[in-house]
Amino acid sequence: DNLELKKLVYLYLINYAKSQPEMALLSVNAFIKDANDGNPLIRALAIRTMGCIRLEKISEYLCEPLSRCLRDEDPYVRKTAAVCCAKLYDISPELVEERGFVDTLRELISDANPTVVSNAVAALSEIAETSGKDVMNITASVLQKLLAALNECTEWGQVFILDSLSKYESQDAREAEGIIDRVAPRLQHANAAVVMSAVKVILKYIDLIESPDTVRSLTRKLAPPLVTLLNNEPEIQFTALRNLNLIVQKKPKILEHEIKVFFCKYNDPIYVKMEKLEIIIRLASDRNIDQVLLELKEYASEVDVEFVRRAVRAIGRCAIKLERAAERC
């Protein structure tokens, strides 16, 4: 009856179920009983644990309680059950499709609780990735529900919702503008993953907008959050730079005035320096080439041989890119 002890026993079962599947089957009745418990914490715990025991035989017994928990009156149980569907799909996709769990997950996108919505989206995204099929089917009404849940759910929930929004094909410029307006505040988020996902959505819909003024103001909005990403630790900087490299290829105007941010610091790890070099070459223009050449000349006298090679090659690439500056290069 003690919840802490129950958690420990369940952890024990998850760990040893793989090596002793026959014995694990004996615990099924206890799980099914707990999945009907009066306490929502215990119901959720039972469902979560059954989903973590990756045995086909146990999965068959999981369907009934899971079906009930997806419609439970407590949002905590519903959100746990949603994630459990993705786990079950990993073990046995046929069971999930047969029992109509994918449809139930789609219904949960309309749930009143934002955490349930974000977990349903996360589960559907995972199923889509495993199966290679678009199981989300975002319609105009689903779109509004996703946008509404965006302000309320946790940061990782936001990442899942934003990623699914980036797969939606917008009908017209007005709808695209509406989506961008709702997503834009996420650019100020403290979590770099949320910022990157928001940028991804905006870059997708910006192509549909016809008014050049709107496009210009949006482009201006995108630069500061992207620059801020470079104030993180080196690993996040590296990931951000890899993404920025792609963004600069698609829309060089966004960062055309921000080239100084990509100048290498003496204490940058080599992998960050290499990525920054690539972006500097892409942003080099007749306007800033003098600055860029001064920087590259500096890099060419560093101690790291590979970096020096890259810097020298970068000068050559700038010469090819900008005919006017070839002499100086």
CSV table of C-alpha atoms in Angstrom, one decimal:
chain,number,residue,atom,x,y,z
A,1,ASP,CA,0.0,0.0,0.0
A,2,ASN,CA,3.0,2.3,0.5
A,3,LEU,CA,3.4,4.4,-2.7
A,4,GLU,CA,7.2,4.8,-2.3
A,5,LEU,CA,7.7,1.0,-1.8
A,6,LYS,CA,5.4,0.4,-4.7
A,7,LYS,CA,7.6,2.5,-7.0
A,8,LEU,CA,10.6,0.6,-5.9
A,9,VAL,CA,9.0,-2.8,-6.5
A,10,TYR,CA,7.9,-1.6,-10.0
A,11,LEU,CA,11.4,-0.4,-10.8
A,12,TYR,CA,12.6,-3.8,-9.8
A,13,LEU,CA,10.1,-5.5,-12.1
A,14,ILE,CA,11.1,-3.3,-15.0
A,15,ASN,CA,14.8,-4.2,-14.6
A,16,TYR,CA,14.4,-7.9,-14.2
A,17,ALA,CA,11.5,-8.5,-16.6
A,18,LYS,CA,13.9,-8.9,-19.6
A,19,SER,CA,15.9,-11.7,-18.0
A,20,GLN,CA,12.9,-13.5,-16.5
A,21,PRO,CA,9.9,-12.9,-18.8
A,22,GLU,CA,7.9,-15.9,-17.4
A,23,MET,CA,8.1,-14.6,-13.8
A,24,ALA,CA,7.2,-11.1,-15.0
A,25,LEU,CA,4.0,-12.4,-16.4
A,26,LEU,CA,2.9,-13.3,-12.9
A,27,SER,CA,2.8,-9.6,-12.0
A,28,VAL,CA,0.2,-8.7,-14.6
A,29,ASN,CA,-2.8,-9.1,-12.3
A,30,ALA,CA,-1.2,-6.7,-9.8
A,31,PHE,CA,-0.8,-4.1,-12.5
A,32,ILE,CA,-4.4,-4.5,-13.8
A,33,LYS,CA,-5.7,-4.1,-10.2
A,34,ASP,CA,-3.5,-1.0,-9.7
A,35,ALA,CA,-4.7,0.5,-13.0
A,36,ASN,CA,-8.2,0.5,-11.5
A,37,ASP,CA,-7.1,2.0,-8.2
A,38,GLY,CA,-8.9,5.0,-6.6
A,39,ASN,CA,-5.6,7.0,-6.5
A,40,PRO,CA,-4.7,8.6,-9.9
A,41,LEU,CA,-1.0,8.5,-9.0
A,42,ILE,CA,-1.2,4.7,-8.7
A,43,ARG,CA,-3.2,4.3,-11.9
A,44,ALA,CA,-0.6,6.3,-13.8
A,45,LEU,CA,2.2,4.4,-12.2
A,46,ALA,CA,0.8,1.0,-13.2
A,47,ILE,CA,0.2,2.1,-16.8
A,48,ARG,CA,3.7,3.7,-17.0
A,49,THR,CA,5.4,0.6,-15.6
A,50,MET,CA,3.5,-1.8,-17.9
A,51,GLY,CA,4.6,0.3,-20.9
A,52,CYS,CA,8.2,0.1,-19.7
A,53,ILE,CA,8.2,-3.7,-19.5
A,54,ARG,CA,9.1,-4.4,-23.1
A,55,LEU,CA,7.5,-7.9,-23.5
A,56,GLU,CA,5.0,-8.8,-26.2
A,57,LYS,CA,3.0,-11.0,-23.8
A,58,ILE,CA,2.5,-8.2,-21.3
A,59,SER,CA,1.6,-5.8,-24.1
A,60,GLU,CA,-1.5,-7.8,-24.8
A,61,TYR,CA,-2.7,-7.4,-21.2
A,62,LEU,CA,-1.9,-3.7,-21.4
A,63,CYS,CA,-4.5,-2.8,-24.0
A,64,GLU,CA,-7.6,-2.9,-21.8
A,65,PRO,CA,-6.3,-0.8,-18.9
A,66,LEU,CA,-4.5,1.6,-21.4
A,67,SER,CA,-7.8,2.1,-23.2
A,68,ARG,CA,-9.5,3.0,-20.0
A,69,CYS,CA,-6.7,5.3,-18.8
A,70,LEU,CA,-6.7,7.3,-22.1
A,71,ARG,CA,-10.2,8.3,-21.1
A,72,ASP,CA,-9.6,8.7,-17.4
A,73,GLU,CA,-11.1,11.7,-15.6
A,74,ASP,CA,-7.7,12.7,-14.2
A,75,PRO,CA,-5.4,14.6,-16.7
A,76,TYR,CA,-2.2,13.1,-15.0
A,77,VAL,CA,-3.4,9.6,-15.9
A,78,ARG,CA,-4.3,10.7,-19.4
A,79,LYS,CA,-1.0,12.3,-20.1
A,80,THR,CA,0.9,9.2,-18.9
A,81,ALA,CA,-1.3,6.9,-21.0
A,82,ALA,CA,-0.6,9.0,-24.1
A,83,VAL,CA,3.1,8.4,-23.8
A,84,CYS,CA,2.5,4.8,-23.1
A,85,CYS,CA,0.8,4.5,-26.5
A,86,ALA,CA,4.1,5.5,-28.2
A,87,LYS,CA,6.0,2.9,-26.1
A,88,LEU,CA,3.5,0.2,-27.0
A,89,TYR,CA,3.8,1.1,-30.7
A,90,ASP,CA,7.5,0.5,-30.5
A,91,ILE,CA,6.9,-3.1,-29.2
A,92,SER,CA,3.8,-4.0,-31.3
A,93,PRO,CA,2.5,-1.5,-33.9
A,94,GLU,CA,-0.3,-3.9,-34.9
A,95,LEU,CA,-1.9,-3.9,-31.5
A,96,VAL,CA,-1.9,0.0,-31.4
A,97,GLU,CA,-3.6,0.2,-34.8
A,98,GLU,CA,-6.1,-2.6,-34.1
A,99,ARG,CA,-7.2,-1.1,-30.8
A,100,GLY,CA,-7.6,2.4,-32.4
A,101,PHE,CA,-5.2,4.0,-30.0
A,102,VAL,CA,-3.9,6.4,-32.7
A,103,ASP,CA,-7.4,7.8,-33.2
A,104,THR,CA,-7.8,8.2,-29.4
A,105,LEU,CA,-4.5,10.1,-29.3
A,106,ARG,CA,-5.8,12.4,-32.1
A,107,GLU,CA,-8.9,13.0,-29.9
A,108,LEU,CA,-6.6,13.9,-27.0
A,109,ILE,CA,-5.2,16.9,-29.0
A,110,SER,CA,-8.6,18.5,-28.2
A,111,ASP,CA,-8.1,17.9,-24.5
A,112,ALA,CA,-8.7,20.7,-22.0
A,113,ASN,CA,-5.4,20.1,-20.3
A,114,PRO,CA,-2.3,21.5,-22.2
A,115,THR,CA,0.0,18.8,-20.8
A,116,VAL,CA,-2.2,16.1,-22.1
A,117,VAL,CA,-2.3,17.8,-25.5
A,118,SER,CA,1.5,18.1,-25.6
A,119,ASN,CA,2.0,14.5,-24.6
A,120,ALA,CA,-0.5,13.3,-27.2
A,121,VAL,CA,1.4,15.3,-29.9
A,122,ALA,CA,4.7,13.9,-28.6
A,123,ALA,CA,3.3,10.3,-28.8
A,124,LEU,CA,1.9,10.9,-32.3
A,125,SER,CA,5.2,12.4,-33.5
A,126,GLU,CA,7.1,9.4,-32.2
A,127,ILE,CA,4.6,7.0,-33.9
A,128,ALA,CA,5.0,9.0,-37.1
A,129,GLU,CA,8.8,8.7,-36.9
A,130,THR,CA,8.7,5.0,-36.3
A,131,SER,CA,6.1,4.2,-38.9
A,132,GLY,CA,7.1,6.8,-41.5
A,133,LYS,CA,3.4,7.7,-41.9
A,134,ASP,CA,1.8,11.0,-41.2
A,135,VAL,CA,-0.5,10.0,-38.3
A,136,MET,CA,-1.0,13.6,-37.1
A,137,ASN,CA,-3.4,14.8,-39.8
A,138,ILE,CA,-3.4,18.4,-38.7
A,139,THR,CA,-6.6,20.1,-39.9
A,140,ALA,CA,-7.5,23.8,-39.4
A,141,SER,CA,-9.4,23.0,-36.1
A,142,VAL,CA,-6.5,20.9,-34.7
A,143,LEU,CA,-4.2,23.7,-35.6
A,144,GLN,CA,-6.1,26.2,-33.4
A,145,LYS,CA,-6.0,23.7,-30.5
A,146,LEU,CA,-2.2,23.2,-30.9
A,147,LEU,CA,-1.7,27.0,-30.9
A,148,ALA,CA,-3.8,27.4,-27.8
A,149,ALA,CA,-1.9,24.7,-25.9
A,150,LEU,CA,1.4,26.3,-26.8
A,151,ASN,CA,1.3,29.0,-24.1
A,152,GLU,CA,0.4,26.6,-21.3
A,153,CYS,CA,2.6,23.5,-21.6
A,154,THR,CA,6.1,22.7,-20.5
A,155,GLU,CA,9.1,23.7,-22.6
A,156,TRP,CA,9.5,20.1,-24.0
A,157,GLY,CA,5.8,20.0,-24.8
A,158,GLN,CA,6.3,23.3,-26.7
A,159,VAL,CA,9.1,21.8,-28.8
A,160,PHE,CA,6.9,18.8,-29.8
A,161,ILE,CA,4.0,21.1,-30.7
A,162,LEU,CA,6.2,23.5,-32.7
A,163,ASP,CA,7.8,20.6,-34.6
A,164,SER,CA,4.4,19.3,-35.5
A,165,LEU,CA,3.3,22.8,-36.6
A,166,SER,CA,6.3,22.9,-39.0
A,167,LYS,CA,4.9,19.9,-40.8
A,168,TYR,CA,1.5,21.6,-41.4
A,169,GLU,CA,0.8,22.9,-44.9
A,170,SER,CA,-0.8,26.3,-44.6
A,171,GLN,CA,-3.7,27.2,-46.9
A,172,ASP,CA,-3.0,30.9,-47.5
A,173,ALA,CA,-0.9,33.9,-46.5
A,174,ARG,CA,-3.4,35.0,-43.8
A,175,GLU,CA,-3.3,31.7,-42.0
A,176,ALA,CA,0.5,31.6,-42.3
A,177,GLU,CA,0.7,35.1,-40.7
A,178,GLY,CA,-1.6,34.1,-37.9
A,179,ILE,CA,0.6,31.1,-37.1
A,180,ILE,CA,3.7,33.2,-37.1
A,181,ASP,CA,2.1,35.8,-34.7
A,182,ARG,CA,1.2,33.0,-32.3
A,183,VAL,CA,4.7,31.4,-32.5
A,184,ALA,CA,6.8,34.6,-32.4
A,185,PRO,CA,6.7,35.1,-28.6
A,186,ARG,CA,8.5,31.7,-28.3
A,187,LEU,CA,11.6,33.4,-29.8
A,188,GLN,CA,12.2,34.9,-26.4
A,189,HIS,CA,12.2,31.6,-24.5
A,190,ALA,CA,15.1,30.6,-22.2
A,191,ASN,CA,15.3,27.1,-23.7
A,192,ALA,CA,17.4,27.0,-26.9
A,193,ALA,CA,15.4,24.1,-28.2
A,194,VAL,CA,12.2,26.0,-28.1
A,195,VAL,CA,13.8,29.0,-29.8
A,196,MET,CA,15.2,26.8,-32.6
A,197,SER,CA,11.8,25.1,-33.1
A,198,ALA,CA,10.0,28.5,-33.3
A,199,VAL,CA,12.6,29.7,-35.9
A,200,LYS,CA,11.9,26.5,-37.9
A,201,VAL,CA,8.2,27.2,-38.0
A,202,ILE,CA,8.6,30.9,-38.9
A,203,LEU,CA,11.1,30.1,-41.7
A,204,LYS,CA,8.6,27.7,-43.1
A,205,TYR,CA,5.7,30.1,-43.2
A,206,ILE,CA,7.6,33.3,-44.1
A,207,ASP,CA,7.7,32.1,-47.8
A,208,LEU,CA,3.9,32.3,-48.0
A,209,ILE,CA,3.7,35.9,-46.9
A,210,GLU,CA,3.3,38.3,-49.8
A,211,SER,CA,3.8,41.7,-48.1
A,212,PRO,CA,7.5,42.7,-48.3
A,213,ASP,CA,7.2,44.9,-45.2
A,214,THR,CA,5.9,42.1,-43.1
A,215,VAL,CA,8.7,39.8,-44.3
A,216,ARG,CA,11.3,42.5,-43.5
A,217,SER,CA,10.0,43.1,-40.0
A,218,LEU,CA,9.9,39.3,-39.3
A,219,THR,CA,13.5,38.9,-40.6
A,220,ARG,CA,14.5,41.7,-38.2
A,221,LYS,CA,12.8,39.8,-35.3
A,222,LEU,CA,14.7,36.6,-36.1
A,223,ALA,CA,18.2,37.9,-35.8
A,224,PRO,CA,18.5,38.7,-32.0
A,225,PRO,CA,17.3,35.3,-30.7
A,226,LEU,CA,19.6,33.5,-33.1
A,227,VAL,CA,22.5,35.6,-32.0
A,228,THR,CA,21.6,35.0,-28.3
A,229,LEU,CA,22.0,31.2,-28.9
A,230,LEU,CA,25.7,31.8,-29.3
A,231,ASN,CA,26.0,32.8,-25.6
A,232,ASN,CA,25.5,29.2,-24.5
A,233,GLU,CA,28.0,26.5,-23.6
A,234,PRO,CA,30.1,25.2,-26.6
A,235,GLU,CA,28.0,22.1,-27.3
A,236,ILE,CA,24.8,24.2,-27.7
A,237,GLN,CA,26.8,26.8,-29.7
A,238,PHE,CA,27.9,24.1,-32.0
A,239,THR,CA,24.4,22.8,-32.6
A,240,ALA,CA,23.1,26.3,-33.1
A,241,LEU,CA,25.9,27.1,-35.6
A,242,ARG,CA,25.1,24.0,-37.6
A,243,ASN,CA,21.5,25.2,-37.8
A,244,LEU,CA,22.5,28.8,-38.5
A,245,ASN,CA,24.6,27.6,-41.4
A,246,LEU,CA,21.5,26.2,-43.0
A,247,ILE,CA,19.4,29.3,-42.2
A,248,VAL,CA,22.1,31.6,-43.7
A,249,GLN,CA,22.0,29.5,-46.9
A,250,LYS,CA,18.2,29.9,-47.2
A,251,LYS,CA,17.8,33.5,-45.9
A,252,PRO,CA,21.2,35.3,-45.8
A,253,LYS,CA,19.4,38.6,-45.1
A,254,ILE,CA,18.5,37.6,-41.6
A,255,LEU,CA,22.1,37.7,-40.3
A,256,GLU,CA,23.7,40.0,-42.9
A,257,HIS,CA,24.5,42.7,-40.3
A,258,GLU,CA,25.6,40.3,-37.5
A,259,ILE,CA,28.9,38.9,-39.0
A,260,LYS,CA,30.9,40.1,-36.0
A,261,VAL,CA,29.1,37.6,-33.7
A,262,PHE,CA,30.7,34.8,-35.7
A,263,PHE,CA,34.3,36.0,-35.3
A,264,CYS,CA,36.2,33.4,-33.3
A,265,LYS,CA,37.2,33.9,-29.7
A,266,TYR,CA,40.6,32.7,-28.6
A,267,ASN,CA,39.1,30.1,-26.2
A,268,ASP,CA,36.4,28.7,-28.6
A,269,PRO,CA,36.8,24.9,-29.0
A,270,ILE,CA,38.1,24.0,-32.5
A,271,TYR,CA,34.8,22.5,-33.6
A,272,VAL,CA,33.0,25.8,-32.9
A,273,LYS,CA,35.7,27.8,-34.7
A,274,MET,CA,35.3,25.6,-37.9
A,275,GLU,CA,31.6,26.2,-37.9
A,276,LYS,CA,32.0,29.9,-37.4
A,277,LEU,CA,34.4,30.1,-40.3
A,278,GLU,CA,31.8,28.5,-42.6
A,279,ILE,CA,29.2,31.1,-41.7
A,280,ILE,CA,31.7,34.0,-42.0
A,281,ILE,CA,32.4,33.0,-45.6
A,282,ARG,CA,28.6,32.8,-46.4
A,283,LEU,CA,28.0,36.3,-44.8
A,284,ALA,CA,31.0,38.0,-46.4
A,285,SER,CA,29.9,40.8,-48.8
A,286,ASP,CA,31.5,43.8,-50.5
A,287,ARG,CA,30.4,45.9,-47.5
A,288,ASN,CA,32.2,43.9,-44.8
A,289,ILE,CA,35.0,42.2,-46.7
A,290,ASP,CA,37.8,44.4,-45.2
A,291,GLN,CA,36.7,43.4,-41.7
A,292,VAL,CA,36.5,39.7,-42.7
A,293,LEU,CA,40.0,39.7,-44.3
A,294,LEU,CA,41.5,41.3,-41.1
A,295,GLU,CA,39.9,38.5,-39.1
A,296,LEU,CA,41.0,35.7,-41.5
A,297,LYS,CA,44.5,37.1,-41.6
A,298,GLU,CA,44.6,36.8,-37.8
A,299,TYR,CA,43.3,33.2,-37.9
A,300,ALA,CA,46.0,32.3,-40.5
A,301,SER,CA,48.7,32.9,-37.9
A,302,GLU,CA,47.2,30.7,-35.2
A,303,VAL,CA,48.9,27.6,-33.9
A,304,ASP,CA,46.3,24.9,-34.8
A,305,VAL,CA,47.4,23.7,-38.3
A,306,GLU,CA,44.0,22.5,-39.4
A,307,PHE,CA,42.4,25.8,-38.5
A,308,VAL,CA,45.1,27.8,-40.3
A,309,ARG,CA,44.5,25.7,-43.4
A,310,ARG,CA,40.8,26.4,-43.2
A,311,ALA,CA,41.4,30.1,-42.7
A,312,VAL,CA,43.7,30.3,-45.7
A,313,ARG,CA,41.1,28.4,-47.8
A,314,ALA,CA,38.4,30.8,-46.5
A,315,ILE,CA,40.4,33.8,-47.9
A,316,GLY,CA,40.4,31.9,-51.3
A,317,ARG,CA,36.7,31.2,-51.1
A,318,CYS,CA,36.0,34.9,-50.4
A,319,ALA,CA,38.1,35.9,-53.4
A,320,ILE,CA,36.0,33.6,-55.6
A,321,LYS,CA,32.7,34.8,-54.1
A,322,LEU,CA,33.4,38.5,-54.4
A,323,GLU,CA,35.1,39.5,-57.6
A,324,ARG,CA,35.5,43.1,-56.5
A,325,ALA,CA,37.6,42.0,-53.5
A,326,ALA,CA,39.7,39.4,-55.3
A,327,GLU,CA,42.8,41.6,-55.5
A,328,ARG,CA,42.7,42.3,-51.7
A,329,CYS,CA,42.1,38.6,-50.9
